[in-house]
Amino acid sequence: MKFGGTSVGDAGRLRAVRDLVQTALPRAPVVVLSAMSGVTNTLFDAARAAERGDEKAVRKCQRELVERHRRAAEELFGGELPERLAADLRERFDELRILLRGVSLLHELSPRSLDAITSMGERLSTQVFAHFAAADGLDVEFVDVRAVLRTDARFGAARPDEVALRKLAAEHLVPRVRPGRAIVTQGYIGATADGLTTTLGRGGSDYSAALLGAALGAEEVQIWTDVEGILTADPRLVPEAMPIAEISFAEAAELAAFGAKVLHPATIQPAVEASIPVTVRHTGRPQGAFTTIRAGVTSERPVTALAARGPVTVLTVDSSRMLAQSGFLARLFEVFGRLAVSVDLVSTAEVSVSLTVEPDAPIPALVDEISRFARVRVEEGRAIVAVVGEHMRRTPGLPERVFGALRELEVEMISMGANEINLSLVVRHDAMPRAMRLLHGQLFAAQRTGDRP
Ligand code: ADP
Ligand code: ASP
Ligand code: MG
């Protein structure tokens, strides 16, 4: 059971989590918590302020963090904190103060220090929750996930060592898991073989849950959040988006990769490999709708959902002379490989190749390298809109409906994923919300008026 930031955001929500965990006790739950909502952002702000040497801003962040956790804990305990919890929190905050002090003295923030600092949100939220749930009569055991979730040393985007993880889970988790008891542990963070703290990247708690679920052979991975499952689009962009009852691993992976923030993009892989269903549920409405993600869901719907991501940068590489020659694409992509830039969409024509990269890609270096053998044009401020569905390829007329819906907008690039379940378009970033609403209206209106179970 993984609970996201808003689900652990204040005392009231932590009580709801406690109740859900209690209900799940017969199934021997392992509870994976995120940091309280906003806390990871504040930790990043504090670290960057320390790097600039802005002591005032650092203190402000620290005060906010202390306040936030104290307030939640005091509310949960009705005033006075138990001495053990108060001591644990003091210890965490002292550690954070020392880390930030070190950064500000040196004006240097290495990825390794940043991970030590940003791991604190999950370390704090789990402490507060574990103490509260135990005081409230649940059989809970806190396990520091760093003893289990072994990663490499790519700080900020650490990759799990799944072999070590399984071994460590067998050693530290399996003997503790049993019906009637809940294990409480942190999402997002891990540790290297040397014991250095790492993080899995923003939103990584979902990934932690799937990794732990797979290592334990869990019967289900539950992602508890603030929406009733995966919806047909991000409800912040498309308020009329509807919950999806069942979705395939492939579709969910595609949606996550193309911007559906409801799941971290890497979440699906461990679950697929271990054939564990993943469900996405609303912490505030546990009896409401939810989504089950599993292998090979068959549904007749032509389109499952939309996702959008931006801003991205589009590079268009022109080479009237060379494109048709063998080796040109190899040469082009060698540049991206060497500069460690990942490419999302690619679309090729006779004399040009267009591709999208993240806005923080080293554009000047890419342009410099590519210009040695081709012309390259850069367009910033674009967005990718993805239409995802297993049955898309067998639905005649779908491209017409997609382009018809977007008639009034300029579509700059089109790419059909090789797995044929994702049709992606590039539009201007400021037109992305409108593109999503138009597409949703066109592709889901019929489903809304009734021909949907
Ligand atoms: P948590 O803190 O629980 O991990 P996130 O904010 O990371 O929650 O993810 C939940 C949010 O994802 C929702 O509030 C919603 O705005 C957003 N979201 C984006 N795309 C979708 C989608 N297709 N279905 C549901 N939610 C989506
Ligand atoms: N707390 C981390 C973040 O905000 C991880 C997570 O919530 O999944 O990115
Ligand atoms: Mg999340």
PDB file of C-alpha atoms and ligand atoms in Angstrom, residues 2 4-5 34 202-206 223 225 261-264, ligand 3:
ATOM      1  CA  LYS A   2       1.673   3.185  -1.191  1.00  0.00           C
ATOM      2  CA  GLY A   4       1.265   9.636  -1.894  1.00  0.00           C
ATOM      3  CA  GLY A   5       2.019  13.145  -0.658  1.00  0.00           C
ATOM      4  CA  SER A  34       5.761   9.516   0.449  1.00  0.00           C
ATOM      5  CA  ARG A 202      10.688  12.743  -8.437  1.00  0.00           C
ATOM      6  CA  GLY A 203       7.485  10.816  -7.884  1.00  0.00           C
ATOM      7  CA  GLY A 204       9.594   7.726  -7.177  1.00  0.00           C
ATOM      8  CA  SER A 205       7.532   6.353  -4.287  1.00  0.00           C
ATOM      9  CA  ASP A 206       5.248   4.554  -6.752  1.00  0.00           C
ATOM     10  CA  ILE A 223      -1.220   3.110  -5.178  1.00  0.00           C
ATOM     11  CA  THR A 225      -3.633   8.895  -4.147  1.00  0.00           C
ATOM     12  CA  LYS A 261       1.725  11.985 -13.307  1.00  0.00           C
ATOM     13  CA  VAL A 262      -0.588   9.623 -11.461  1.00  0.00           C
ATOM     14  CA  LEU A 263       2.094   6.902 -11.830  1.00  0.00           C
ATOM     15  CA  HIS A 264       5.880   7.153 -11.920  1.00  0.00           C
TER      16      HIS A 264
HETATM   17 MG    MG B   3       3.163  10.715  -7.381  1.00  0.00          MG
END
